[in-house]
Coordinates of C-alpha atoms and ligand atoms in Angstrom, one line a residue:
Chain V
X1 CA 34.5 190.1 10.5
X2 CA 32.6 193.1 11.9
X3 CA 34.3 196.4 11.5
X4 CA 35.5 197.8 14.8
X5 CA 33.3 200.7 15.9
X6 CA 34.6 204.3 15.3
X7 CA 35.4 205.1 18.9
X8 CA 37.7 202.0 19.1
X9 CA 39.4 203.0 15.8
X10 CA 40.3 206.4 17.1
X11 CA 41.8 204.8 20.2
X12 CA 44.1 202.9 17.9
X13 CA 45.8 206.2 17.1
X14 CA 46.8 206.6 20.7
X15 CA 48.7 203.3 21.2
X16 CA 50.7 204.8 24.1
X17 CA 47.4 205.8 25.9
X18 CA 48.7 209.3 26.3
X19 CA 45.2 210.7 26.7
X20 CA 45.4 209.3 30.2
X21 CA 49.1 209.3 30.8
X22 CA 49.3 213.0 30.1
X23 CA 45.9 214.0 31.5
X24 CA 44.0 217.1 30.5
X25 CA 43.5 218.4 34.0
X26 CA 46.7 219.2 36.0
X27 CA 49.0 220.3 33.3
X28 CA 46.6 222.8 31.6
X29 CA 45.6 224.2 35.0
X30 CA 49.2 224.8 36.0
X31 CA 50.1 226.3 32.7
X32 CA 47.0 228.5 32.8
X33 CA 48.3 229.9 36.1
X34 CA 51.7 230.5 34.7
X35 CA 50.3 232.1 31.5
X36 CA 48.4 234.5 33.8
X37 CA 51.7 235.4 35.5
X38 CA 53.4 235.7 32.1
X39 CA 50.7 238.0 30.8
X40 CA 51.0 240.2 33.9
X41 CA 54.8 240.4 33.5
X42 CA 54.4 241.2 29.9
X43 CA 51.9 244.0 30.6
X44 CA 54.1 245.2 33.3
X45 CA 57.1 245.4 30.9
X46 CA 55.0 247.2 28.4
X47 CA 53.5 249.6 30.9
X48 CA 57.0 250.4 32.2
X49 CA 58.2 251.0 28.7
X50 CA 55.3 253.4 28.1
X51 CA 56.1 255.4 31.3
X52 CA 59.8 255.5 30.3
X53 CA 59.2 256.9 26.9
X54 CA 56.7 259.4 28.4
X55 CA 59.0 260.7 31.0
X56 CA 62.2 260.4 29.0
X57 CA 61.4 263.7 27.2
X58 CA 61.3 265.5 30.6
X59 CA 64.6 263.8 31.7
X60 CA 66.4 264.7 28.5
X61 CA 67.6 268.0 29.9
X62 CA 68.3 266.9 33.5
X63 CA 69.5 270.3 34.5
X64 CA 69.0 273.8 33.0
X65 CA 70.7 277.0 33.9
X66 CA 68.9 280.3 33.2
X67 CA 70.9 283.4 32.7
X68 CA 69.5 286.9 32.9
X69 CA 68.9 288.6 29.5
X70 CA 71.8 290.7 28.3
X71 CA 74.5 288.3 29.3
X72 CA 75.1 287.5 25.7
X73 CA 77.4 290.5 25.4
X74 CA 81.0 290.7 26.2
X75 CA 81.9 287.0 26.1
X76 CA 80.1 286.2 29.4
X77 CA 78.0 283.5 27.7
X78 CA 81.0 281.8 26.2
X79 CA 82.7 281.9 29.6
X80 CA 79.6 280.4 31.3
X81 CA 79.4 277.6 28.7
X82 CA 83.1 276.9 29.1
X83 CA 82.9 276.9 32.9
X84 CA 79.9 274.5 32.8
X85 CA 81.5 272.1 30.5
X86 CA 84.6 272.1 32.7
X87 CA 82.5 270.5 35.5
X88 CA 83.2 266.7 35.6
X89 CA 79.5 265.8 35.8
X90 CA 78.5 267.7 32.7
X91 CA 78.8 265.9 29.4
X92 CA 77.5 268.8 27.3
X93 CA 76.3 272.3 27.8
X94 CA 74.2 273.9 25.0
X95 CA 72.4 277.1 24.6
X96 CA 68.8 276.7 23.8
X97 CA 68.1 278.4 20.5
X98 CA 65.7 281.4 20.3
X99 CA 63.4 279.4 18.1
X100 CA 63.3 276.6 20.6
X101 CA 62.5 279.0 23.4
X102 CA 59.8 280.7 21.4
X103 CA 58.2 277.3 20.6
X104 CA 58.3 276.4 24.3
X105 CA 56.8 279.7 25.4
X106 CA 54.3 280.3 22.7
X107 CA 51.3 278.9 24.7
X108 CA 51.9 281.5 27.3
X109 CA 53.4 284.4 25.6
X110 CA 51.9 284.3 22.1
X111 CA 53.8 284.7 18.8
X112 CA 56.2 287.6 19.2
X113 CA 56.8 288.1 22.9
X114 CA 57.4 291.6 23.9
X115 CA 59.5 290.6 26.9
X116 CA 63.2 289.9 26.6
X117 CA 63.7 286.2 26.8
X118 CA 66.2 284.8 29.3
X119 CA 69.0 282.6 28.0
X120 CA 68.7 279.0 28.9
X121 CA 71.6 276.5 28.8
X122 CA 70.7 272.8 28.8
X123 CA 73.1 270.5 30.5
X124 CA 73.4 266.9 29.5
X125 CA 75.0 265.1 32.5
X126 CA 77.6 262.3 32.2
X127 CA 75.7 260.4 34.9
X128 CA 72.9 261.1 37.4
X129 CA 74.4 262.9 40.5
X130 CA 73.9 261.3 43.9
X131 CA 72.8 264.7 45.2
X132 CA 71.2 267.1 42.7
X133 CA 71.3 269.9 45.2
X134 CA 75.1 269.8 45.7
X135 CA 75.5 269.8 41.9
X136 CA 73.1 272.7 41.6
X137 CA 75.3 274.5 44.2
X138 CA 78.5 273.9 42.2
X139 CA 76.8 275.0 38.9
X140 CA 75.6 278.2 40.5
X141 CA 79.1 278.9 41.7
X142 CA 80.5 278.3 38.2
X143 CA 77.9 280.7 36.6
X144 CA 77.4 283.7 38.9
X145 CA 73.8 285.0 38.5
X146 CA 72.5 281.8 36.9
X147 CA 69.3 280.1 38.1
X148 CA 69.7 276.4 38.3
X149 CA 66.8 274.1 37.7
X150 CA 67.5 270.5 38.5
X151 CA 64.2 268.7 39.0
X152 CA 64.9 266.9 35.7
X153 CA 67.3 264.8 37.8
X154 CA 64.3 263.3 39.6
X155 CA 62.5 262.6 36.4
X156 CA 65.6 260.8 35.2
X157 CA 65.6 258.8 38.4
X158 CA 62.0 257.7 37.8
X159 CA 62.9 256.8 34.3
X160 CA 65.8 254.6 35.6
X161 CA 63.3 253.0 38.0
X162 CA 60.8 252.3 35.3
X163 CA 63.6 250.8 33.2
X164 CA 64.6 248.5 36.0
X165 CA 60.9 247.6 36.5
X166 CA 60.9 246.7 32.8
X167 CA 64.0 244.5 33.3
X168 CA 62.4 242.8 36.3
X169 CA 59.2 242.1 34.4
X170 CA 61.2 240.6 31.5
X171 CA 63.2 238.5 34.0
X172 CA 60.0 237.3 35.5
X173 CA 58.8 236.3 32.0
X174 CA 61.9 234.3 31.4
X175 CA 61.6 232.7 34.8
X176 CA 57.9 231.7 34.2
X177 CA 58.9 230.2 30.8
X178 CA 61.6 228.2 32.5
X179 CA 59.3 227.0 35.3
X180 CA 56.7 226.1 32.6
X181 CA 59.3 224.0 30.7
X182 CA 60.3 222.3 34.0
X183 CA 56.7 221.5 34.8
X184 CA 56.2 220.1 31.3
X185 CA 59.3 218.0 31.6
X186 CA 58.2 216.6 34.9
X187 CA 54.7 215.8 33.5
X188 CA 56.2 214.1 30.4
X189 CA 58.6 212.1 32.6
X190 CA 55.7 210.9 34.7
X191 CA 53.9 210.0 31.4
X192 CA 56.9 208.0 30.3
X193 CA 57.1 206.2 33.6
X194 CA 53.4 205.3 33.3
X195 CA 53.9 204.0 29.7
X196 CA 57.3 202.5 29.9
X197 CA 56.2 199.1 28.8
X198 CA 54.2 200.4 25.8
X199 CA 57.1 202.6 24.8
X200 CA 59.5 199.7 24.9
X201 CA 57.1 197.6 22.8
X202 CA 56.7 200.3 20.1
X203 CA 60.4 200.7 20.1
X204 CA 60.8 197.0 19.7
X205 CA 58.4 197.0 16.8
X206 CA 60.4 199.5 14.9
X207 CA 58.9 202.8 16.0
X208 CA 61.5 205.6 15.5
X209 CA 62.5 208.0 18.2
X210 CA 60.8 210.7 16.2
X211 CA 57.5 208.8 16.1
X212 CA 57.4 208.2 19.9
X213 CA 58.7 211.6 20.8
X214 CA 56.2 213.1 18.3
X215 CA 53.3 211.5 20.0
X216 CA 54.3 212.9 23.4
X217 CA 55.1 216.3 21.9
X218 CA 51.8 216.6 20.1
X219 CA 49.9 215.9 23.2
X220 CA 52.0 218.2 25.4
X221 CA 51.8 221.0 22.8
X222 CA 48.0 220.7 22.8
X223 CA 47.7 220.7 26.6
X224 CA 50.1 223.5 27.2
X225 CA 48.6 225.6 24.4
X226 CA 45.2 225.1 25.8
X227 CA 46.3 226.0 29.3
X228 CA 48.1 229.1 28.1
X229 CA 45.0 230.2 26.1
X230 CA 42.9 229.8 29.3
X231 CA 45.4 231.8 31.4
X232 CA 45.6 234.5 28.7
X233 CA 41.8 234.9 28.6
X234 CA 41.8 235.2 32.4
X235 CA 44.5 237.8 32.2
X236 CA 42.8 240.2 29.9
X237 CA 40.3 241.7 32.5
X238 CA 43.0 241.8 35.1
X239 CA 45.3 243.7 32.9
X240 CA 42.6 246.1 31.9
X241 CA 42.0 246.7 35.6
X242 CA 45.7 247.4 36.2
X243 CA 45.8 249.8 33.2
X244 CA 42.9 251.7 34.8
X245 CA 44.8 252.0 38.1
X246 CA 47.8 253.3 36.2
X247 CA 45.8 255.8 34.2
X248 CA 46.6 258.8 36.4
X249 CA 50.3 258.2 35.9
X250 CA 49.8 258.7 32.2
X251 CA 47.7 261.8 32.6
X252 CA 44.4 260.0 32.0
X253 CA 41.2 259.6 34.1
X254 CA 40.4 256.2 35.7
X255 CA 37.2 254.6 34.5
X256 CA 35.9 252.9 37.6
X257 CA 33.4 250.7 35.7
X258 CA 34.0 247.4 33.9
X259 CA 32.7 248.6 30.6
X260 CA 34.8 251.8 30.8
X261 CA 38.0 249.9 31.5
X262 CA 40.8 250.9 29.0
X263 CA 40.5 247.6 27.0
X264 CA 42.6 249.2 24.2
X265 CA 45.6 249.4 26.5
X266 CA 45.7 245.6 27.0
X267 CA 48.6 244.4 24.9
X268 CA 46.5 242.1 22.8
X269 CA 49.2 241.4 20.2
X270 CA 51.6 240.1 22.8
X271 CA 48.8 238.2 24.6
X272 CA 47.8 236.4 21.4
X273 CA 51.4 235.1 21.1
X274 CA 51.3 233.5 24.6
X275 CA 49.2 230.4 23.7
X276 CA 51.3 229.9 20.5
X277 CA 54.6 230.3 22.5
X278 CA 53.2 228.0 25.2
X279 CA 52.3 225.3 22.6
X280 CA 55.8 225.6 21.1
X281 CA 57.4 225.4 24.5
X282 CA 55.4 222.3 25.4
X283 CA 56.2 220.6 22.1
X284 CA 59.9 221.3 22.3
X285 CA 60.2 220.3 25.9
X286 CA 58.4 217.1 25.4
X287 CA 60.5 216.3 22.3
X288 CA 63.7 216.9 24.2
X289 CA 62.6 215.0 27.3
X290 CA 61.4 211.9 25.4
X291 CA 64.3 211.7 23.0
X292 CA 66.7 212.0 25.8
X293 CA 64.9 209.1 27.6
X294 CA 64.8 207.0 24.4
X295 CA 68.5 207.1 24.0
X296 CA 68.9 204.6 26.8
X297 CA 67.0 202.0 24.7
X298 CA 69.1 199.8 22.4
Chain X
X1 CA 69.7 184.8 7.9
X2 CA 70.8 185.0 11.5
X3 CA 74.4 184.7 12.6
X4 CA 75.9 184.8 16.1
X5 CA 79.6 185.0 16.4
X6 CA 81.2 184.4 19.8
X7 CA 78.4 186.4 21.4
X8 CA 78.4 187.3 25.1
X9 CA 75.6 189.1 27.0
X10 CA 75.4 190.6 30.5
X11 CA 72.5 192.6 31.8
X12 CA 73.4 196.0 33.2
X13 CA 76.9 197.3 33.6
X14 CA 79.7 196.4 35.9
X15 CA 80.8 193.0 37.1
X16 CA 77.4 191.2 36.5
X17 CA 77.9 187.6 35.3
X18 CA 77.4 186.9 31.6
X19 CA 74.0 185.2 31.0
X20 CA 75.2 184.2 27.5
X21 CA 78.7 183.0 26.8
X22 CA 80.5 182.2 23.6
X23 CA 77.4 181.7 21.5
X24 CA 78.0 181.0 17.8
X25 CA 75.6 179.6 15.3
X26 CA 74.1 180.4 11.9
X27 CA 70.4 180.0 10.9
X28 CA 69.9 180.0 7.1
X29 CA 67.2 182.2 5.6
X30 CA 63.9 180.4 5.5
X31 CA 64.8 177.8 8.2
X32 CA 62.8 176.6 11.2
X33 CA 64.5 176.0 14.5
X34 CA 63.5 175.0 18.0
X35 CA 65.3 176.7 20.9
X36 CA 65.4 174.4 23.8
X37 CA 66.8 174.4 27.3
X38 CA 65.8 174.5 31.0
X39 CA 64.4 177.6 32.6
X40 CA 67.0 180.2 33.0
X41 CA 69.3 178.8 30.4
X42 CA 69.1 182.1 28.4
X43 CA 66.5 181.3 25.7
X44 CA 64.6 184.6 26.1
X45 CA 67.9 186.5 26.2
X46 CA 69.1 184.9 23.0
X47 CA 65.8 185.8 21.3
X48 CA 66.1 189.3 22.6
X49 CA 69.4 189.7 20.8
X50 CA 67.9 188.2 17.7
X51 CA 65.0 190.8 17.5
X52 CA 67.3 193.7 18.4
X53 CA 65.8 194.4 21.9
X54 CA 69.2 193.7 23.4
X55 CA 72.7 194.5 22.3
X56 CA 75.5 191.9 22.8
X57 CA 78.2 192.8 25.3
X58 CA 80.7 191.2 23.0
X59 CA 80.8 189.3 19.7
X60 CA 78.9 190.0 16.6
X61 CA 75.2 189.5 15.9
X62 CA 74.0 189.6 12.3
X63 CA 70.3 189.7 11.5
X64 CA 68.8 189.5 8.1
X65 CA 72.2 190.0 6.6
X66 CA 73.0 193.1 8.7
X67 CA 75.9 193.0 11.1
X68 CA 74.7 195.0 14.2
X69 CA 78.0 196.5 15.1
X70 CA 78.2 198.3 11.8
X71 CA 74.6 199.7 11.8
X72 CA 73.8 203.2 12.8
X73 CA 71.1 203.6 15.5
X74 CA 68.9 205.2 12.9
X75 CA 68.9 202.1 10.7
X76 CA 67.6 199.8 13.5
X77 CA 63.8 200.7 13.3
X78 CA 63.7 199.7 9.7
X79 CA 65.3 196.3 10.5
X80 CA 63.1 195.8 13.5
X81 CA 60.0 196.2 11.3
X82 CA 61.0 193.1 9.4
X83 CA 61.1 191.0 12.5
X84 CA 58.0 189.6 14.2
X85 CA 58.0 188.7 17.9
X86 CA 55.7 186.6 20.1
X87 CA 56.7 187.5 23.6
X88 CA 56.7 185.0 26.4
X89 CA 54.5 187.4 28.3
X90 CA 52.4 188.5 25.3
X91 CA 52.8 192.3 25.9
X92 CA 49.4 193.2 24.5
X93 CA 48.5 196.9 25.1
X94 CA 45.7 196.7 27.6
X95 CA 43.9 199.9 26.4
X96 CA 43.8 198.8 22.7
X97 CA 41.3 196.4 21.2
X98 CA 42.3 193.2 19.6
X99 CA 42.1 194.8 16.2
X100 CA 44.2 197.8 17.2
X101 CA 46.8 195.5 18.9
X102 CA 47.2 193.5 15.8
X103 CA 47.2 196.6 13.6
X104 CA 49.9 198.3 15.7
X105 CA 53.0 197.1 13.8
X106 CA 51.4 198.1 10.5
X107 CA 50.6 201.5 11.8
X108 CA 54.1 201.9 13.1
X109 CA 55.3 201.0 9.6
X110 CA 53.1 203.7 8.3
X111 CA 50.7 201.6 6.4
X112 CA 47.5 203.3 5.2
X113 CA 44.4 202.6 7.3
X114 CA 42.3 201.4 4.3
X115 CA 45.1 198.9 3.3
X116 CA 45.7 197.6 6.8
X117 CA 42.1 196.7 7.6
X118 CA 42.0 193.8 5.2
X119 CA 45.3 192.4 6.4
X120 CA 44.4 192.6 10.0
X121 CA 41.0 191.1 9.4
X122 CA 42.6 188.2 7.5
X123 CA 45.1 187.6 10.3
X124 CA 42.3 187.6 12.9
X125 CA 40.5 185.0 10.8
X126 CA 43.7 183.0 10.4
X127 CA 44.2 182.9 14.2
X128 CA 40.5 182.2 14.9
X129 CA 39.8 185.6 16.5
X130 CA 37.2 186.8 14.0
X131 CA 34.6 187.6 16.7
X132 CA 37.0 189.3 19.0
X133 CA 38.2 192.3 17.0
X134 CA 36.5 194.8 19.3
X135 CA 37.4 193.1 22.6
X136 CA 40.0 194.4 25.1
X137 CA 42.8 191.9 26.0
X138 CA 41.7 191.7 29.6
X139 CA 38.5 190.1 28.5
X140 CA 40.2 187.3 26.6
X141 CA 41.4 183.9 27.8
X142 CA 45.1 183.2 28.0
X143 CA 45.0 181.2 24.8
X144 CA 43.2 183.9 23.0
X145 CA 45.7 186.5 24.1
X146 CA 48.5 184.2 22.9
X147 CA 46.8 184.1 19.5
X148 CA 46.5 187.9 19.4
X149 CA 50.2 188.1 20.1
X150 CA 50.9 185.7 17.3
X151 CA 48.6 187.5 14.9
X152 CA 50.4 190.8 15.7
X153 CA 53.8 189.2 15.2
X154 CA 53.0 187.9 11.7
X155 CA 50.6 190.6 10.3
X156 CA 53.4 192.4 8.6
X157 CA 54.7 189.1 7.0
X158 CA 58.1 189.5 8.7
X159 CA 61.3 187.9 7.2
X160 CA 62.2 186.7 10.7
X161 CA 59.7 185.4 13.3
X162 CA 60.8 184.9 16.8
X163 CA 58.4 183.1 19.2
X164 CA 59.1 182.8 23.0
X165 CA 57.0 180.0 24.5
X166 CA 54.1 180.6 22.1
X167 CA 52.3 177.5 23.4
X168 CA 53.0 178.1 27.1
X169 CA 49.4 178.9 28.1
X170 CA 47.6 176.5 25.7
X171 CA 46.1 173.0 26.0
X172 CA 47.3 170.3 23.5
X173 CA 44.8 171.1 20.7
X174 CA 45.4 174.9 20.9
X175 CA 49.2 174.4 21.0
X176 CA 49.0 172.3 17.9
X177 CA 47.0 174.9 16.2
X178 CA 49.5 177.7 17.0
X179 CA 52.3 175.5 15.9
X180 CA 50.5 174.9 12.6
X181 CA 50.4 178.6 12.1
X182 CA 54.1 179.0 12.8
X183 CA 54.9 176.2 10.3
X184 CA 52.7 177.9 7.8
X185 CA 54.8 181.1 8.2
X186 CA 57.9 179.0 7.7
X187 CA 56.4 177.4 4.6
X188 CA 55.8 180.9 3.2
X189 CA 59.5 181.6 3.5
X190 CA 59.9 183.2 6.9
X191 CA 62.9 182.3 9.1
X192 CA 61.3 181.0 12.3
X193 CA 62.8 180.4 15.8
X194 CA 60.6 179.0 18.5
X195 CA 61.7 178.7 22.1
X196 CA 59.8 176.1 24.1
X197 CA 59.8 173.7 27.1
X198 CA 57.2 171.5 25.4
X199 CA 59.3 168.5 24.4
X200 CA 56.2 166.6 23.3
X201 CA 55.4 169.2 20.7
X202 CA 59.0 169.1 19.5
X203 CA 58.8 165.3 19.1
X204 CA 55.6 165.8 17.0
X205 CA 57.4 168.3 14.8
X206 CA 60.9 167.3 14.3
X207 CA 63.1 170.2 13.2
X208 CA 66.7 171.4 13.9
X209 CA 67.2 172.7 17.4
X210 CA 69.5 175.0 19.3
X211 CA 69.9 173.6 22.8
X212 CA 71.0 175.9 25.6
X213 CA 72.3 175.3 29.1
X214 CA 73.5 177.8 31.6
X215 CA 74.0 180.5 29.0
X216 CA 75.9 178.4 26.5
X217 CA 74.9 176.6 23.3
X218 CA 75.4 172.9 23.9
X219 CA 73.9 171.5 20.7
X220 CA 73.0 172.8 17.3
X221 CA 71.3 170.7 14.6
Ligands
ATP1 N1 66.3 191.9 32.5 C1 67.2 191.1 33.2 N2 68.0 191.6 34.0 C2 68.9 190.8 34.7 N3 69.0 189.5 34.5 C3 68.1 188.9 33.6 C4 67.2 189.7 32.9 N4 66.5 188.8 32.1 C5 67.0 187.6 32.4 N5 68.0 187.6 33.3 C6 68.8 186.5 33.7 O1 69.3 185.9 32.6 C7 69.3 184.5 32.7 C8 68.6 183.9 31.5 O2 67.2 184.3 31.5 P1 66.3 184.0 30.3 O3 65.0 184.7 30.5 O4 67.0 184.3 29.1 O5 66.1 182.5 30.5 P2 65.0 181.5 29.7 O6 65.9 180.4 29.2 O7 64.2 182.3 28.8 O8 64.1 181.0 30.9 P3 62.6 180.6 30.9 O9 62.5 179.2 30.2 O10 62.2 180.5 32.3 O11 61.9 181.6 30.1 C9 68.6 184.2 34.0 O12 69.5 183.9 35.0 C10 67.9 185.5 34.4 O13 67.9 185.6 35.8
MG2 MG1 62.3 182.8 28.6

């Protein structure tokens, strides 16, 4: 008997004909689009996190109160601190130490400033006030002669905004993953429908659920992984472009040319995970879908 | 050994009528039986129960010494691998060659490629399909497809061989040849059950018979 040719032999390893039933066109293309979205959400989350940490320092002291020098005497400072802490919005009022002040002013005033430094009280607020101006008014009333600086409230607002952007980006990521799983499940169910007779035959011959589900899962994992890789590769230049647009927000200069794009700010590590996570998602979804379907067989 | 004890079968759920009723019989290990009866009598259904493609709605089915009601689902694949089936409608996989169709049960059982080639080749020779190893089922005649189905059913040397109308598409000479193969399996120790309408063939090969009518066993022996 002539040995069957090689091509035929390799087909024997695909008895369910999954190479056609789970085709290598539609599923990878859909997954590539979703991976692109996921990459953008991921970069959005990372960018928002970066802005947050950058601005957080500015928002740490939401409000400061400056007292004229010389107030330290006669218990006026203690009274001012007590009055500030008595305000319901204020969580803590703390005098900035002389060392802190000097460190802050060194670039402008040099090592040992000849001028008398003002006293600065930092207020940590219990929560961001709806109207910083009204709060400033009440603080000024509590500390006569004090100069209230409350633009930190606005920075804190921006931080809160960036945080919620981060949350939205992560939610989008979860949503994309969910949709991807649903798309895989639909594709696998269509594949099962197309190969119902072959599956029943293999089952009848003693193929285990693990065997049959494994064939689908292997194919689905490969297709989804490939699609996710494609989408991720497409995402890299898009993300570099976005990072360039955001450069001024981070105190950098936009490049304007492709080569000059800030490639280093693309989150390569997270992006490299996308194809792997995609393959795992495809594999798991196919396993679950097929095993669930197989349970109806005797 | 195959034992049916007061078996009933209905397809689907709900108030569908039973297609098999009160079926009880025992086939000793290594026996050969005909399964006879008019169309619609329930022969294929009975064979389906026998090769574990169906579960009885009531009663107990025992195959190769294993009572089904007491088997876990996970134990069924192992049992199924010891049963060969020739389906009434062949059920060859259209995208696989003759060789790969026949090799399928061995691959499912996890046999190594190098080992399985010799067995498949021998089985193809035995069924007179030597020259057709690389052909796709659609390019074969009905009789050739039937022999591929037979080769696939026996390639793993099953302990129980169930054949549903294995001579349905064949002329007299071809039918006799297939029957000779089935009897050869029986001679090698396999329990064989053959459903057929071909009374002439049965007359040529006298053997015990299960006779069905309207879902009931009307004669045994
Ligand atoms: N999958 C099914 N769903 C519902 N009813 C079925 C199914 N398969 C068979 N039946 C019914 O069960 C009865 C017995 O059918 P079965 O195929 O077992 O008969 P058979 O003796 O093999 O007939 P034939 O000689 O024509 O092959 C018939 O009335 C048929 O309509
Ligand atoms: Mg039938």
